[in-house]
Amino acid sequence: MKKRYLPFTAPNWFIWLVAGLVFIFIVILGYSLYLFNAIQDRKEDGFDQSKQLVLKETTITNIQDITRYHGDIFYHVVTGKTNDGDDAIAYVPVGQEDSIKFYLANDYIGKDAILETWETRCTSCHFIGINLAIDQNQPLWEIKYIDEQDRYVFEYFSLESGESYEEFKLRKSLY
């Protein structure tokens, strides 16, 4: 005789299968959250030391933001204000014996001016982001965008003159 089930009951194996899948999903979700937080914490390693170093060795008294830039040398880029209320940037080399590079707002071209220059040159491009960079002691703005030929572009502009410094264009792989 065949075993029959009521409409609101399920076989024992089905309940165990669903419970096992839910357990596996919860474990994967928990590990993913842990991994994400660990990676985020790792990205901000050393920010406190760089902050203290900038406050001690420069005229910046109010730090607004700290980001990372990794060219030939890894830098923490610290932006903030001086006692006079002027905007300033400090490039702190990480793991190097090099000194901090410091620039006041009146010594460089601002983000809005660089973006305006870029937008007039590249009208059909899709803007992705802008951040501060440095290459061979030359402070730069790094603009990331997708150009009209669907290439991912890193274009660097001089922080001091606003002129194009260099660019890298990456095309999508066909595979």
mmCIF file of C-alpha atoms in Angstrom:
data_model
loop_
_atom_site.group_PDB
_atom_site.id
_atom_site.type_symbol
_atom_site.label_atom_id
_atom_site.label_comp_id
_atom_site.label_asym_id
_atom_site.label_seq_id
_atom_site.Cartn_x
_atom_site.Cartn_y
_atom_site.Cartn_z
ATOM 1 C CA MET A 1 0.000 0.000 0.000
ATOM 2 C CA LYS A 2 1.325 3.434 -0.953
ATOM 3 C CA LYS A 3 1.799 6.017 1.767
ATOM 4 C CA ARG A 4 -0.325 9.134 1.236
ATOM 5 C CA TYR A 5 0.279 12.619 2.621
ATOM 6 C CA LEU A 6 -2.120 15.266 3.749
ATOM 7 C CA PRO A 7 -2.101 18.478 1.678
ATOM 8 C CA PHE A 8 -0.265 20.450 4.411
ATOM 9 C CA THR A 9 2.368 17.901 5.248
ATOM 10 C CA ALA A 10 5.486 16.993 3.395
ATOM 11 C CA PRO A 11 7.692 13.951 3.354
ATOM 12 C CA ASN A 12 10.393 13.845 5.991
ATOM 13 C CA TRP A 13 13.233 14.028 3.402
ATOM 14 C CA PHE A 14 11.758 17.204 1.896
ATOM 15 C CA ILE A 15 11.754 19.020 5.245
ATOM 16 C CA TRP A 16 15.386 18.015 5.854
ATOM 17 C CA LEU A 17 16.359 19.159 2.345
ATOM 18 C CA VAL A 18 14.750 22.579 2.800
ATOM 19 C CA ALA A 19 16.261 22.959 6.285
ATOM 20 C CA GLY A 20 19.691 22.029 4.923
ATOM 21 C CA LEU A 21 19.429 24.517 2.059
ATOM 22 C CA VAL A 22 18.322 27.288 4.428
ATOM 23 C CA PHE A 23 21.232 26.486 6.745
ATOM 24 C CA ILE A 24 23.729 26.551 3.855
ATOM 25 C CA PHE A 25 22.269 29.877 2.637
ATOM 26 C CA ILE A 26 22.596 31.411 6.120
ATOM 27 C CA VAL A 27 26.209 30.207 6.443
ATOM 28 C CA ILE A 28 27.140 31.598 3.010
ATOM 29 C CA LEU A 29 25.416 34.908 3.756
ATOM 30 C CA GLY A 30 27.171 35.203 7.131
ATOM 31 C CA TYR A 31 30.580 34.426 5.633
ATOM 32 C CA SER A 32 29.989 36.920 2.809
ATOM 33 C CA LEU A 33 29.174 39.671 5.311
ATOM 34 C CA TYR A 34 32.239 38.799 7.381
ATOM 35 C CA LEU A 35 34.459 38.814 4.284
ATOM 36 C CA PHE A 36 33.055 42.147 3.090
ATOM 37 C CA ASN A 37 33.696 43.789 6.459
ATOM 38 C CA ALA A 38 37.219 42.339 6.651
ATOM 39 C CA ILE A 39 38.052 43.702 3.201
ATOM 40 C CA GLN A 40 36.630 47.132 4.042
ATOM 41 C CA ASP A 41 38.664 47.259 7.267
ATOM 42 C CA ARG A 42 41.798 46.265 5.353
ATOM 43 C CA LYS A 43 41.253 49.095 2.871
ATOM 44 C CA GLU A 44 41.357 51.586 5.741
ATOM 45 C CA ASP A 45 44.451 50.151 7.440
ATOM 46 C CA GLY A 46 46.879 52.882 8.384
ATOM 47 C CA PHE A 47 44.418 55.759 7.957
ATOM 48 C CA ASP A 48 44.712 56.672 11.640
ATOM 49 C CA GLN A 49 48.528 56.776 11.494
ATOM 50 C CA SER A 50 48.414 58.909 8.331
ATOM 51 C CA LYS A 51 45.889 61.230 9.955
ATOM 52 C CA GLN A 52 48.114 61.731 13.003
ATOM 53 C CA LEU A 53 51.178 62.266 10.810
ATOM 54 C CA VAL A 54 49.406 64.906 8.700
ATOM 55 C CA LEU A 55 48.104 66.753 11.759
ATOM 56 C CA LYS A 56 51.611 66.746 13.236
ATOM 57 C CA GLU A 57 53.719 67.602 10.175
ATOM 58 C CA THR A 58 51.502 69.912 8.081
ATOM 59 C CA THR A 59 49.288 72.919 8.635
ATOM 60 C CA ILE A 60 46.127 70.854 8.109
ATOM 61 C CA THR A 61 44.049 71.036 11.276
ATOM 62 C CA ASN A 62 40.720 69.630 10.093
ATOM 63 C CA ILE A 63 40.789 66.428 8.035
ATOM 64 C CA GLN A 64 37.820 65.971 5.726
ATOM 65 C CA ASP A 65 38.668 62.784 3.844
ATOM 66 C CA ILE A 66 41.338 60.104 3.477
ATOM 67 C CA THR A 67 41.582 57.978 0.327
ATOM 68 C CA ARG A 68 44.123 55.624 -1.188
ATOM 69 C CA TYR A 69 46.139 55.882 -4.381
ATOM 70 C CA HIS A 70 48.528 53.219 -5.551
ATOM 71 C CA GLY A 71 50.839 54.135 -8.416
ATOM 72 C CA ASP A 72 54.537 53.334 -8.222
ATOM 73 C CA ILE A 73 54.283 54.168 -4.534
ATOM 74 C CA PHE A 74 51.281 53.583 -2.290
ATOM 75 C CA TYR A 75 49.863 56.835 -0.853
ATOM 76 C CA HIS A 76 47.153 57.881 1.541
ATOM 77 C CA VAL A 77 45.678 61.079 0.152
ATOM 78 C CA VAL A 78 44.465 63.338 2.953
ATOM 79 C CA THR A 79 42.273 66.341 2.212
ATOM 80 C CA GLY A 80 41.362 68.943 4.784
ATOM 81 C CA LYS A 81 41.506 72.554 5.895
ATOM 82 C CA THR A 82 44.247 74.630 7.463
ATOM 83 C CA ASN A 83 43.894 77.067 10.383
ATOM 84 C CA ASP A 84 43.169 79.806 7.836
ATOM 85 C CA GLY A 85 40.295 77.801 6.342
ATOM 86 C CA ASP A 86 42.165 77.052 3.105
ATOM 87 C CA ASP A 87 41.675 73.682 1.449
ATOM 88 C CA ALA A 88 44.792 71.516 1.395
ATOM 89 C CA ILE A 89 45.981 68.118 0.210
ATOM 90 C CA ALA A 90 48.664 65.920 1.753
ATOM 91 C CA TYR A 91 50.070 62.822 0.048
ATOM 92 C CA VAL A 92 51.379 60.464 2.722
ATOM 93 C CA PRO A 93 53.656 57.693 1.380
ATOM 94 C CA VAL A 94 52.834 54.387 3.051
ATOM 95 C CA GLY A 95 55.740 52.138 3.964
ATOM 96 C CA GLN A 96 58.283 54.540 2.445
ATOM 97 C CA GLU A 97 60.835 56.853 4.007
ATOM 98 C CA ASP A 98 59.718 59.642 1.666
ATOM 99 C CA SER A 99 58.308 62.897 3.054
ATOM 100 C CA ILE A 100 54.714 64.103 2.899
ATOM 101 C CA LYS A 101 53.803 66.119 -0.222
ATOM 102 C CA PHE A 102 51.667 69.100 0.799
ATOM 103 C CA TYR A 103 49.632 71.469 -1.438
ATOM 104 C CA LEU A 104 47.381 74.421 -0.622
ATOM 105 C CA ALA A 105 44.180 75.179 -2.550
ATOM 106 C CA ASN A 106 45.612 78.256 -4.255
ATOM 107 C CA ASP A 107 48.465 76.068 -5.597
ATOM 108 C CA TYR A 108 46.228 73.670 -7.533
ATOM 109 C CA ILE A 109 43.204 73.516 -9.816
ATOM 110 C CA GLY A 110 40.002 72.328 -8.166
ATOM 111 C CA LYS A 111 37.861 69.328 -8.975
ATOM 112 C CA ASP A 112 35.077 71.360 -10.592
ATOM 113 C CA ALA A 113 37.447 73.160 -12.971
ATOM 114 C CA ILE A 114 39.068 69.880 -14.058
ATOM 115 C CA LEU A 115 35.674 68.239 -14.593
ATOM 116 C CA GLU A 116 34.510 71.213 -16.651
ATOM 117 C CA THR A 117 37.632 70.960 -18.838
ATOM 118 C CA TRP A 118 37.132 67.224 -19.244
ATOM 119 C CA GLU A 119 33.421 67.561 -20.106
ATOM 120 C CA THR A 120 34.145 70.023 -22.930
ATOM 121 C CA ARG A 121 36.688 67.594 -24.422
ATOM 122 C CA CYS A 122 34.671 64.414 -24.029
ATOM 123 C CA THR A 123 30.978 65.198 -24.497
ATOM 124 C CA SER A 124 29.781 61.662 -25.299
ATOM 125 C CA CYS A 125 31.715 59.944 -22.512
ATOM 126 C CA HIS A 126 30.181 58.263 -19.472
ATOM 127 C CA PHE A 127 31.749 59.664 -16.271
ATOM 128 C CA ILE A 128 32.620 57.094 -13.579
ATOM 129 C CA GLY A 129 34.635 58.957 -10.957
ATOM 130 C CA ILE A 130 37.398 61.365 -10.040
ATOM 131 C CA ASN A 131 40.022 61.206 -7.326
ATOM 132 C CA LEU A 132 43.417 62.574 -6.426
ATOM 133 C CA ALA A 133 46.569 60.813 -7.600
ATOM 134 C CA ILE A 134 50.320 61.383 -7.714
ATOM 135 C CA ASP A 135 53.015 60.182 -10.113
ATOM 136 C CA GLN A 136 56.738 60.936 -9.807
ATOM 137 C CA ASN A 137 56.025 63.736 -7.299
ATOM 138 C CA GLN A 138 53.537 65.285 -9.745
ATOM 139 C CA PRO A 139 50.106 65.798 -8.086
ATOM 140 C CA LEU A 140 47.271 64.755 -10.392
ATOM 141 C CA TRP A 141 43.535 64.402 -10.815
ATOM 142 C CA GLU A 142 42.535 60.921 -12.003
ATOM 143 C CA ILE A 143 39.306 60.824 -14.025
ATOM 144 C CA LYS A 144 37.769 57.463 -14.849
ATOM 145 C CA TYR A 145 35.234 57.197 -17.657
ATOM 146 C CA ILE A 146 33.988 55.138 -20.586
ATOM 147 C CA ASP A 147 34.709 56.796 -23.911
ATOM 148 C CA GLU A 148 32.696 56.781 -27.131
ATOM 149 C CA GLN A 149 34.480 53.601 -28.284
ATOM 150 C CA ASP A 150 33.349 51.759 -25.125
ATOM 151 C CA ARG A 151 36.835 51.723 -23.566
ATOM 152 C CA TYR A 152 37.471 52.182 -19.862
ATOM 153 C CA VAL A 153 39.781 55.203 -19.578
ATOM 154 C CA PHE A 154 42.009 56.495 -16.789
ATOM 155 C CA GLU A 155 43.008 60.047 -17.660
ATOM 156 C CA TYR A 156 45.342 62.077 -15.488
ATOM 157 C CA PHE A 157 45.425 65.874 -15.325
ATOM 158 C CA SER A 158 48.071 67.985 -13.652
ATOM 159 C CA LEU A 159 46.855 69.412 -10.364
ATOM 160 C CA GLU A 160 48.976 72.504 -10.905
ATOM 161 C CA SER A 161 48.303 73.379 -14.570
ATOM 162 C CA GLY A 162 45.181 71.393 -15.493
ATOM 163 C CA GLU A 163 46.865 69.959 -18.585
ATOM 164 C CA SER A 164 46.498 66.323 -19.564
ATOM 165 C CA TYR A 165 49.363 64.323 -18.048
ATOM 166 C CA GLU A 166 48.727 60.812 -19.385
ATOM 167 C CA GLU A 167 45.929 58.370 -20.092
ATOM 168 C CA PHE A 168 45.339 54.646 -20.191
ATOM 169 C CA LYS A 169 42.587 53.179 -22.371
ATOM 170 C CA LEU A 170 41.420 49.642 -21.716
ATOM 171 C CA ARG A 171 39.245 47.875 -24.235
ATOM 172 C CA LYS A 172 36.847 45.102 -23.336
ATOM 173 C CA SER A 173 37.965 41.579 -23.980
ATOM 174 C CA LEU A 174 36.056 39.603 -26.561
ATOM 175 C CA TYR A 175 36.139 36.518 -24.357
#
